[in-house]
Coordinates of C-alpha atoms in Angstrom, one line a residue:
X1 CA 101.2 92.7 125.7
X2 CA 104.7 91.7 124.4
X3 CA 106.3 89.3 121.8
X4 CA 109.4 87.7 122.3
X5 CA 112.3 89.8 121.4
X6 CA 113.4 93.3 122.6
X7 CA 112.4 96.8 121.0
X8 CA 112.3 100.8 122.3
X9 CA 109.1 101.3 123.6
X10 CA 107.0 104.5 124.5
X11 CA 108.4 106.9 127.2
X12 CA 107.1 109.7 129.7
X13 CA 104.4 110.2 131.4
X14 CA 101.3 112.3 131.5
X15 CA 103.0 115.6 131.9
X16 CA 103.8 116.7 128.6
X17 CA 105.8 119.5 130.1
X18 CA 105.7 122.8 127.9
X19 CA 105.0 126.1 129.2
X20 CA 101.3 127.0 130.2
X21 CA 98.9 128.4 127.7
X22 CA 95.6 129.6 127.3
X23 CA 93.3 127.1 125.1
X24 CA 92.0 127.8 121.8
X25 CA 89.3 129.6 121.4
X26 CA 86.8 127.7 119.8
X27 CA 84.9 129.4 116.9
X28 CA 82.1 126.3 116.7
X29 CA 79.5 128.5 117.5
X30 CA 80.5 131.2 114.4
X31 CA 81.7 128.7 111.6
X32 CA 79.6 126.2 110.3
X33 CA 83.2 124.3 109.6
X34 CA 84.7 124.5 113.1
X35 CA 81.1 123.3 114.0
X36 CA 80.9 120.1 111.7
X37 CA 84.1 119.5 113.0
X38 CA 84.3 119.9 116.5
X39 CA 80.7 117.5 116.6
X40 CA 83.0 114.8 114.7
X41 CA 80.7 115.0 111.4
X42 CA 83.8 115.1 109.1
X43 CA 82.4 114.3 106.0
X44 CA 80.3 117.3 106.2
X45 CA 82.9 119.1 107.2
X46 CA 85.7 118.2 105.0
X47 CA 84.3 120.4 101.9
X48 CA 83.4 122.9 104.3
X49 CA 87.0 122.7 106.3
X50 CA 88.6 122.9 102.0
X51 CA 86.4 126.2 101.2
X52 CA 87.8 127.9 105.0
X53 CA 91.2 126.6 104.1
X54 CA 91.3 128.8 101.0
X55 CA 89.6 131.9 102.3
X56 CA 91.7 131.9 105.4
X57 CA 95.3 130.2 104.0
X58 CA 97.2 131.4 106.7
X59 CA 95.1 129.9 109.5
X60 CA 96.8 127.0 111.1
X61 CA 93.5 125.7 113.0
X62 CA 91.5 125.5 109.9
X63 CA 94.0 123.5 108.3
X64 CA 95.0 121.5 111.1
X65 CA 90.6 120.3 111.4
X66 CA 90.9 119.6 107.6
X67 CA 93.6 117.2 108.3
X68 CA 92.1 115.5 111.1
X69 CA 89.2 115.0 109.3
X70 CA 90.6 113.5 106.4
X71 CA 92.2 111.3 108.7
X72 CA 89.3 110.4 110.5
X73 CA 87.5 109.7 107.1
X74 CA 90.7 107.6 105.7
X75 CA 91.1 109.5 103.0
X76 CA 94.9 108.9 102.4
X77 CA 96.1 110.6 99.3
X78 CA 94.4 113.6 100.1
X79 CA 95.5 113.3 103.9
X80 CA 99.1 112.5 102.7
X81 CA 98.8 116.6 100.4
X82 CA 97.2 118.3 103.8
X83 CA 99.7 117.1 105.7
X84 CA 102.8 118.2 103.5
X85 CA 100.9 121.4 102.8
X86 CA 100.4 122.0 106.7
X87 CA 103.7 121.0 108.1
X88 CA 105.3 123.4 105.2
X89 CA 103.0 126.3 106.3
X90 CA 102.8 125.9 109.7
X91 CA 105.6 123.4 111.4
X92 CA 105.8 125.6 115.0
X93 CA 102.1 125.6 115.1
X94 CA 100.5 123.6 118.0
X95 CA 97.6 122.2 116.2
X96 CA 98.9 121.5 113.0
X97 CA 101.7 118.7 115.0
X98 CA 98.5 117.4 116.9
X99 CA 96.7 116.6 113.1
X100 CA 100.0 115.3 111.6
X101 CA 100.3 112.7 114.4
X102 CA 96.9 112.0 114.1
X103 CA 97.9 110.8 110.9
X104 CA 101.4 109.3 111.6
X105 CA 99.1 107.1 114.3
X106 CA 96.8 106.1 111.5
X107 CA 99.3 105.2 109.5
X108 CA 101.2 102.5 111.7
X109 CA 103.9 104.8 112.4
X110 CA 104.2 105.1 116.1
X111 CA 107.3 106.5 117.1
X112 CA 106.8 109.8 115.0
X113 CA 103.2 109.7 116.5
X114 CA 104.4 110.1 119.9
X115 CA 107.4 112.4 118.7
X116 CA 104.6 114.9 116.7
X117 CA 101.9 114.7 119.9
X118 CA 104.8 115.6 122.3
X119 CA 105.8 118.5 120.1
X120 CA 102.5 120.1 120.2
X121 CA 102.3 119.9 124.1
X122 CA 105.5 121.6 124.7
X123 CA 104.6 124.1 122.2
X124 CA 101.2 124.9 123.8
X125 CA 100.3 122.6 127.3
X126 CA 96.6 123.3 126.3
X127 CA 96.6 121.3 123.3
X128 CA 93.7 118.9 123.4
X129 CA 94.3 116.8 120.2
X130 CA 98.0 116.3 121.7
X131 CA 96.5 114.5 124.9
X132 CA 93.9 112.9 122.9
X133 CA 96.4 111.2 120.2
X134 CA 98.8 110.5 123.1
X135 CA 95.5 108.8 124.7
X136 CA 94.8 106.6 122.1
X137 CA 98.3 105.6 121.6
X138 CA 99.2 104.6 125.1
X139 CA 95.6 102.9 124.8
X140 CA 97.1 101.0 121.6
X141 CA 100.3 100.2 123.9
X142 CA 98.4 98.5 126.5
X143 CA 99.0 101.4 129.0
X144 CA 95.2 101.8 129.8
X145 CA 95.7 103.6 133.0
X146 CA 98.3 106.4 131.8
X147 CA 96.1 106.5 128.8
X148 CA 92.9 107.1 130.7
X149 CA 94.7 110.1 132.4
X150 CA 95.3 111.4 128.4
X151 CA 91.9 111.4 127.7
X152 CA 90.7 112.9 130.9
X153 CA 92.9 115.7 130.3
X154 CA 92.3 116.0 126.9
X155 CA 88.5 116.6 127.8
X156 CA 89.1 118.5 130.3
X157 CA 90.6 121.3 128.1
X158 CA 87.9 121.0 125.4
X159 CA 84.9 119.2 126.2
X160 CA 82.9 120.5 123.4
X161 CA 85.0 118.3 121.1
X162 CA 82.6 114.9 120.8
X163 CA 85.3 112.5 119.3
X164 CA 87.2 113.0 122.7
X165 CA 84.1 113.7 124.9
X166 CA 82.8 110.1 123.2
X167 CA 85.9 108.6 124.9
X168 CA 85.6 109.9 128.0
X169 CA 82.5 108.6 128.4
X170 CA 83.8 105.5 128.7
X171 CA 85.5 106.2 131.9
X172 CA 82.3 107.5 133.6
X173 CA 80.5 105.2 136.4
X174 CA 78.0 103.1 134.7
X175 CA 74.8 105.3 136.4
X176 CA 76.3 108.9 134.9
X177 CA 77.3 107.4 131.6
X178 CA 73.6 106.2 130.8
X179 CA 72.5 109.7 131.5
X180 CA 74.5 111.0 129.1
X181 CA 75.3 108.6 126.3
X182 CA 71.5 108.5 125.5
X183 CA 71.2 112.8 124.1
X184 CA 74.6 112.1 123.0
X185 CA 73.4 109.3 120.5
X186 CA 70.7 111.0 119.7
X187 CA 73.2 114.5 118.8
X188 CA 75.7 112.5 117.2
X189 CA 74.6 109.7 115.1
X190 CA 77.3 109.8 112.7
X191 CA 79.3 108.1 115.8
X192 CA 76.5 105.3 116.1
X193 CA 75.8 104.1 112.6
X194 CA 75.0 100.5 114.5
X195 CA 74.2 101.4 117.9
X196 CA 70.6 100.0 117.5
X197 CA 71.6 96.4 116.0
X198 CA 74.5 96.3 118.1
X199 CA 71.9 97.2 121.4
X200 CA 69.4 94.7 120.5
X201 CA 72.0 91.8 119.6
X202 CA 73.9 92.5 123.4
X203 CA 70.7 92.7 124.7
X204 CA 69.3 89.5 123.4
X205 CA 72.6 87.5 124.2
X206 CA 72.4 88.8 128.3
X207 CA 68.8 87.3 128.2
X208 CA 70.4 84.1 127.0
X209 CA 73.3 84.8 129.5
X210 CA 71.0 84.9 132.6
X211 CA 73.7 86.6 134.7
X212 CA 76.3 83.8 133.6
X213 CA 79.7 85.1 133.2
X214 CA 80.9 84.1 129.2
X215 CA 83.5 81.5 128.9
X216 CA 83.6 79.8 133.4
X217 CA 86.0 77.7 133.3
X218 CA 85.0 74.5 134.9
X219 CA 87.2 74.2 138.1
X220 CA 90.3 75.9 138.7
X221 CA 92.7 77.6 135.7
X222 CA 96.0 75.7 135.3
X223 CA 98.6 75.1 133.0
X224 CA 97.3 73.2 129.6
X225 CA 99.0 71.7 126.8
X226 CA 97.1 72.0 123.9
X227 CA 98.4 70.3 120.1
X228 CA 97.8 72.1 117.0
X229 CA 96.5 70.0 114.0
X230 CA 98.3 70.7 110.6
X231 CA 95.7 72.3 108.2
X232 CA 97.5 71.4 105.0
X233 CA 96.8 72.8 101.2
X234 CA 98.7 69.1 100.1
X235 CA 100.8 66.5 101.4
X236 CA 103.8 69.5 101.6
X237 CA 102.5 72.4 102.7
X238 CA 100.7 73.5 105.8
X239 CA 99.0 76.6 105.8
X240 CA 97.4 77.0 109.1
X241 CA 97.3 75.1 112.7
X242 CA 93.8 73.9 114.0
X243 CA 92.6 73.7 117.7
X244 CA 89.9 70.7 118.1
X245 CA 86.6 72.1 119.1
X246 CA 83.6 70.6 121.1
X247 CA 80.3 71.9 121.5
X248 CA 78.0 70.5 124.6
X249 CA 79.7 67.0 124.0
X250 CA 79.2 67.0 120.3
X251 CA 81.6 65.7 117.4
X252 CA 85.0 67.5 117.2
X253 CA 85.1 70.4 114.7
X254 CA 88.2 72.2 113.8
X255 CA 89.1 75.7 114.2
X256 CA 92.0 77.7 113.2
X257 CA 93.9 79.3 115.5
X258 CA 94.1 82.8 114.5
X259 CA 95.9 85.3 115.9
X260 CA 94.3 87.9 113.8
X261 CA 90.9 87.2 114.9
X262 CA 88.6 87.7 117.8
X263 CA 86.7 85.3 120.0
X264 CA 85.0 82.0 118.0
X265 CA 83.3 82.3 114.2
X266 CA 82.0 79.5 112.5
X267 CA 79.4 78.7 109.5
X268 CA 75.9 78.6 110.7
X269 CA 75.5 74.6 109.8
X270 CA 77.8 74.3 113.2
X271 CA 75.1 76.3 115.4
X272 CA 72.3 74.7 113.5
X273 CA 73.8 71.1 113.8
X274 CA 74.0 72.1 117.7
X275 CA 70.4 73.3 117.9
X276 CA 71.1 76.7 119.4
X277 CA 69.5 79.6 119.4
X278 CA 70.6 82.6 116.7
X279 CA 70.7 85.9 118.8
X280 CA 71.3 89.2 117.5
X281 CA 72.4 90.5 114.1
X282 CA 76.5 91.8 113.4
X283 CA 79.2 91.7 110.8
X284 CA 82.0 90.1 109.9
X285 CA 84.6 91.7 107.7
X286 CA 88.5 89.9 106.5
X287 CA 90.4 89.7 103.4
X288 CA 88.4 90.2 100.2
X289 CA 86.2 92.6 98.5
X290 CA 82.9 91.3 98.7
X291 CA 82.3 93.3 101.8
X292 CA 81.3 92.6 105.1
X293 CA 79.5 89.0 106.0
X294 CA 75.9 88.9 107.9
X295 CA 76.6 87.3 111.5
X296 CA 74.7 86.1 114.8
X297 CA 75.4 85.0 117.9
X298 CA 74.8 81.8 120.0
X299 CA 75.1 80.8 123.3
X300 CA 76.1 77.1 124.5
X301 CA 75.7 75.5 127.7
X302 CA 79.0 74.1 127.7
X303 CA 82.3 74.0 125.1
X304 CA 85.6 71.9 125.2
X305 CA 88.7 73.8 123.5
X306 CA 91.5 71.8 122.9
X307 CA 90.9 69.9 126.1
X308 CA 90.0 73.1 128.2
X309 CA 86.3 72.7 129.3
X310 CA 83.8 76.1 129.6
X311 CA 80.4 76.9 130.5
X312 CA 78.8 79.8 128.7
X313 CA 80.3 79.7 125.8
X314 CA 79.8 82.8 123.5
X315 CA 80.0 81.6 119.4
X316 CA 79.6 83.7 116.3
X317 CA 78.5 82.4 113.3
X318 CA 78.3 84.0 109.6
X319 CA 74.9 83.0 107.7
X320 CA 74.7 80.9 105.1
X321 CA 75.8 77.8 104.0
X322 CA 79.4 79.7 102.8
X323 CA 82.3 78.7 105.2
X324 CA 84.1 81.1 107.1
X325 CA 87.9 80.1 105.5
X326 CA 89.3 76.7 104.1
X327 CA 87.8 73.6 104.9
X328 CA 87.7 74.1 108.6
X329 CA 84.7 74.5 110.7
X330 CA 85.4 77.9 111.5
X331 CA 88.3 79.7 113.6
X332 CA 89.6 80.9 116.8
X333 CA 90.9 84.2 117.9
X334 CA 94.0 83.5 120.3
X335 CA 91.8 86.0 122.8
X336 CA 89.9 83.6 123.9
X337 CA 92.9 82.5 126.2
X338 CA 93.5 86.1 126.9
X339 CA 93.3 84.9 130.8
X340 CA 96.7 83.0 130.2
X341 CA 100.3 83.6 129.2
X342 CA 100.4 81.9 125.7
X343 CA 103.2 79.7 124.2
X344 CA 102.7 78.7 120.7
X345 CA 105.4 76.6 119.4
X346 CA 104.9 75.6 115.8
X347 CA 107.9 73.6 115.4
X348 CA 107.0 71.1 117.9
X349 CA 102.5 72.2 117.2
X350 CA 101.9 73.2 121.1
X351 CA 99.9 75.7 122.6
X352 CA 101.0 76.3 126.0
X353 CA 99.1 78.4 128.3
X354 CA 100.0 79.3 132.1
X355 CA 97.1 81.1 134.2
X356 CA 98.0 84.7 134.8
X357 CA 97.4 85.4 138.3
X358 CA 94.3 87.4 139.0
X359 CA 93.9 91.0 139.7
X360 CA 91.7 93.1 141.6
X361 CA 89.2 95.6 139.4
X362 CA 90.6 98.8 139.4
X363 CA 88.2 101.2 137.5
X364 CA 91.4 103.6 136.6
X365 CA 92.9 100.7 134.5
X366 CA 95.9 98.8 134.6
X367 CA 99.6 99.9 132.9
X368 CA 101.7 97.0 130.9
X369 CA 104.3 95.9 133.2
X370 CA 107.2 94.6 132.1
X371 CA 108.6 91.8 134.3
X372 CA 112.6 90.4 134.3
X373 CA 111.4 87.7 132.6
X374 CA 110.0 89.6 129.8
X375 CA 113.1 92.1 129.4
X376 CA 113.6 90.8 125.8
X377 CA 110.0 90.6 124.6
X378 CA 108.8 93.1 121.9
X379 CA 106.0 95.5 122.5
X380 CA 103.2 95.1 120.4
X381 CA 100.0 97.3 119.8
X382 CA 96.3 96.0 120.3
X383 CA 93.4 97.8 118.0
X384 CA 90.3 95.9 118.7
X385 CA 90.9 91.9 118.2
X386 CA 94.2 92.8 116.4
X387 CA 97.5 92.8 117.4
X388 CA 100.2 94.3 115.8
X389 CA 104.1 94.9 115.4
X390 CA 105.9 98.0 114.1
X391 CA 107.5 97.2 111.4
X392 CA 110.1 98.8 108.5
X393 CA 110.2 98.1 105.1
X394 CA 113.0 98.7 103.2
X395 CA 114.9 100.7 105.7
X396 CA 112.6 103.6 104.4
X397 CA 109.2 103.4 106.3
X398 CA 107.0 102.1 109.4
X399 CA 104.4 100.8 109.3
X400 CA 102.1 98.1 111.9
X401 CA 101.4 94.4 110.5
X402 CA 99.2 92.5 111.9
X403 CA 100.6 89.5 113.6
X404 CA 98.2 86.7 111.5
X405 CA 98.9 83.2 112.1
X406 CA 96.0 82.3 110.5
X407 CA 97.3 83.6 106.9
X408 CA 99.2 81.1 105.0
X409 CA 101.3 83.9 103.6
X410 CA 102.5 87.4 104.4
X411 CA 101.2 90.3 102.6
X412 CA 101.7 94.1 101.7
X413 CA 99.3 96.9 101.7
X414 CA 99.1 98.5 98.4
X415 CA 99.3 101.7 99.8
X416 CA 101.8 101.6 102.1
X417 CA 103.7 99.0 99.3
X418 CA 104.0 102.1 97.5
X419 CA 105.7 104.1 99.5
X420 CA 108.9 102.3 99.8
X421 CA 108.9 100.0 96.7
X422 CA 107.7 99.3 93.5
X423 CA 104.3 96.9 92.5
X424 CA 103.2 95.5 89.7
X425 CA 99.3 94.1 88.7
X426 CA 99.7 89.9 89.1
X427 CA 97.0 88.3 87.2
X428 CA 97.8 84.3 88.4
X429 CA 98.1 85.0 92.0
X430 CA 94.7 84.5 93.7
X431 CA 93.8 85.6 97.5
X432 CA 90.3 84.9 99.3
X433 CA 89.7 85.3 103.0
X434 CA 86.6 85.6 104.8
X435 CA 85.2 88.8 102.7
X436 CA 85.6 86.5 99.3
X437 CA 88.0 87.0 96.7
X438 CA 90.3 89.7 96.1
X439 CA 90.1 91.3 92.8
X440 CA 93.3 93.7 92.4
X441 CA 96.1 91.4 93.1
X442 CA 99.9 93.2 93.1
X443 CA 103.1 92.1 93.5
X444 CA 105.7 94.4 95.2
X445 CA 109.2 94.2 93.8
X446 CA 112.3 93.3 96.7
X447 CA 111.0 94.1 100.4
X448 CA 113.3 94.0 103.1
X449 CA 111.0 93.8 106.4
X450 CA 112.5 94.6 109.6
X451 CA 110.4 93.8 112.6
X452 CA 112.3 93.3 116.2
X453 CA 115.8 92.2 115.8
X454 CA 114.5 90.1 112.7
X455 CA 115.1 90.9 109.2
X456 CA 114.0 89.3 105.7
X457 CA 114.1 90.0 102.2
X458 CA 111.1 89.3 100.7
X459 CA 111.0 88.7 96.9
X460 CA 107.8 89.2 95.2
X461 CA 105.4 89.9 98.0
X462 CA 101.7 89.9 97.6
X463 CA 100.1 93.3 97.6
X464 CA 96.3 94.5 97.7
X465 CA 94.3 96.6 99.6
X466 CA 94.3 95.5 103.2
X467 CA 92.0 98.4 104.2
X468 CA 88.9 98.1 102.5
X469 CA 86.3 98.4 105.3
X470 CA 83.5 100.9 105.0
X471 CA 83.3 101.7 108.3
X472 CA 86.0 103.9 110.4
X473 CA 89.5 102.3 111.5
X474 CA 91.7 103.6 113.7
X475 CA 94.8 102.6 112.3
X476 CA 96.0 101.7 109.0
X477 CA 96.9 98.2 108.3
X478 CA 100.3 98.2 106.1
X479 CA 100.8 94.3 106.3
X480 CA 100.2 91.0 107.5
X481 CA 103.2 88.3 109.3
X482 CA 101.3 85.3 108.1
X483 CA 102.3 81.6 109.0
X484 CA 105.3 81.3 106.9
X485 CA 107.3 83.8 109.2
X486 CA 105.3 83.9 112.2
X487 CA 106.6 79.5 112.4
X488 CA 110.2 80.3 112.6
X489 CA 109.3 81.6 115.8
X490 CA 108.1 80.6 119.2
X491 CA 105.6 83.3 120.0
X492 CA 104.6 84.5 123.8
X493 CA 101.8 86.9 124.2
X494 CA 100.5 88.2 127.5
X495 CA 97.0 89.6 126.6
X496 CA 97.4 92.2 129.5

């Protein structure tokens, strides 16, 4: 999936090219460490991993697990002194580069991701964690055929590993991957916290289905004009754009069109006012720190977006009488038109979208491709419903922001707002976003931010913690583009 303008993008191929070695050899079965580790339980291994680490200081793999771990378990400052101590200690050694781009990936910064993964392969070919991180990057890049090639390897050298054997299960056919997943589960529930919930509510929602496919389009895909409404705080200033909204002919609702999001969340007064059906439990999490919000699902017979009539339409809903945002109904992830080549135009408030033509299934996945027409677009990476753009800030580090046109402003991770600048606590500025209010509110000092061939100095940028999730993330957050830049542009994305 691209943005307009034009960026260096990931190179190479599967072959990582180094010469052949023999793999590890795996000491799970002898130390209770290796084996936390190598079944993904991390937070019992991480005090395990910190007691091998100091009787056995000069073994690379010990260290290298520790870091991983940490990673895996976000623990940043004390991933940030494992890595500095590894790379010092052991900066030839195979596994240690793996763990360190584990944690460049985390932390937004792709290029020296891919530069650390590549190292490890041509230091040792047999370096699983190298084909696994370059898995998950190319996976983040769009690339899911190359990348399903990465993981495949990756498994193929060390199977006993469940954090990459839990990804290749994904590639199995569906018969031989519900023989397996099932003792897998059952061996591993540290990897399945919600796998019940999450079972249940899919399950209920296919009864509701009936076979249906989720969002028909009623007749033939082709090319829509949709206008964005102005969501304004006051006469002056707009702080979001909103897509009118129609469930089985009802009154018009209003949903914000968010780029940040996923799919369609509004309050529960919406699905209740519609008489439909709550299915499933889930969980909603966004800005603030009153933690995640309970959710359910719905089903309706029939939805208009913005003039483009559905059957099947799939709707989330958080409970309670709370709303989701501002005073809008609810919002709308741009993915919901991930089936067209998107055009939003804020200057003029149009949504363009152009059907993409259709491709046949191909169970090994389908590679970006980058068309004449889209020579000048920028690369952008895809975790879950989020899209993001590598970014620099202050000429001194990278870091991926999440492309956001539903925030009214742009903001800073405090973390990562450390790193290249200074902040300061701000007790006037106030933030809330779906997770409630945000309690520590910073603001960073002079922030150059580089993204594409665009370049801004930002004075006084907010600054909190963008990362407060309980649960596991694969990559760090280290901003947010919200509305005020993301409008000086006329954004394309292609989904695919």
């Amino acid at each position: 999936m691209y943005l307009q303008h034009k960026m260096r993008f990931l190179g190479a191929i599967l072959c990582l090219i180094g010469p052949l070695a023999l793999p590890c050899a795996s000491r799970a079965d002898t130390d209770p460490a290796m084996a936390a580790y190598k079944a993904a339980d991390y937070a019992t291994a991480i005090p395990q991993l910190e007691a091998a680490c100091n009787r056995n200081p000069k073994d690379p793999l010990v260290h290298a697990a520790l870091l991983s771990a940490l990673v895996y378990e976000g623990a940043v400052d004390q991933a940030f002194d494992a890595a500095d101590a590894a790379a010092a200690a052991f900066p030839d050694s195979p596994d240690v580069l793996a763990a360190r781009g584990e944690f460049a990936f985390y932390m937004g910064d792709m290029p020296e991701a891919e530069k650390l993964f590549r190292a490890a392969g041509r230091l040792r070919d047999q370096t699983a964690r190298a084909y696994y991180g370059l898995y998950h990057l190319y996976l983040a890049a769009s690339m899911y055929r190359t990348g399903r090639l990465f993981c495949l390897k990756a498994h193929d050298i060390d199977p006993d590993d469940a954090l990459i054997t839990r990804a290749w299960m994904r590639y199995l056919v569906p018969e031989k991957r519900r023989e397996v997943l099932g003792p897998f589960v059952q061996s591993h529930p540290w990897l399945f916290e919600n796998a019940e919930r999450d079972r249940d509510a899919n399950l209920q929602v296919a009864q509701e289905l009936n076979a249906r496919k989720i969002f028909e389009p009623e007749g033939e895909p082709k090319d829509v004009t949709v206008r964005l409404s102005p969501l304004l705080y006051d006469p002056s200033r707009i702080r979001g754009f909103g897509i009118e909204f129609k469930i089985e002919g009802g009154r018009p609702l209003k949903l914000l069109l968010d780029t940040g999001a996923s799919g369609i969340l509004v309050r529960q007064g919406v699905i209740d006012k519609a008489e439909l059906e709550h299915l499933g439990s889930g969980e909603a999490w966004g800005i603030g720190d009153a933690g995640v919000r309970k959710t359910f699902s719905a089903i309706a017979n029939s939805c208009e977006i913005g003039g483009l009539k559905y059957k099947a339409c799939l709707i989330r809903a958080t409970e309670g009488k709370q709303r989701v945002g501002g005073e809008e109904d609810g919002l709308i992830g741009a993915d919901v038109f991930s089936d067209y080549l998107l055009q939003i135009d804020f200057r003029k408030r149009l949504l363009h979208l152009t059907p993409l033509p259709a491709r046949p299934p191909n169970p090994q996945g389908y590679d970006r491709e980058i068309g004449r027409d889209r020579a000048g677009f920028t690369p952008v990476f895809r975790d879950g419903d989020h899209l993001f753009v590598t970014t620099r800030v202050n000429d001194k580090n990278t870091g991926l922001f999440l492309i956001d046109t539903g925030a009214s402003m742009s903001n800073i991770d405090s973390t990562f707002a450390r790193l290249s600048t200074k902040i300061r606590g701000d007790d006037f500025m106030r933030v809330r976003g779906v997770s409630g209010q945000v309690k520590d509110v910073f603001e960073a000092d002079k922030a150059f931010i580089q993204f594409a061939r665009f370049r801004q100095k930002n004075l006084g940028l907010t600054s909190f913690n963008l990362n407060n999730y309980t649960g596991h993330q694969d990559i760090r957050m280290s901003g947010i583009l919200g509305l005020p830049i993301l409008a000086m542009f006329r954004l394309t994305i292609d989904y695919r």
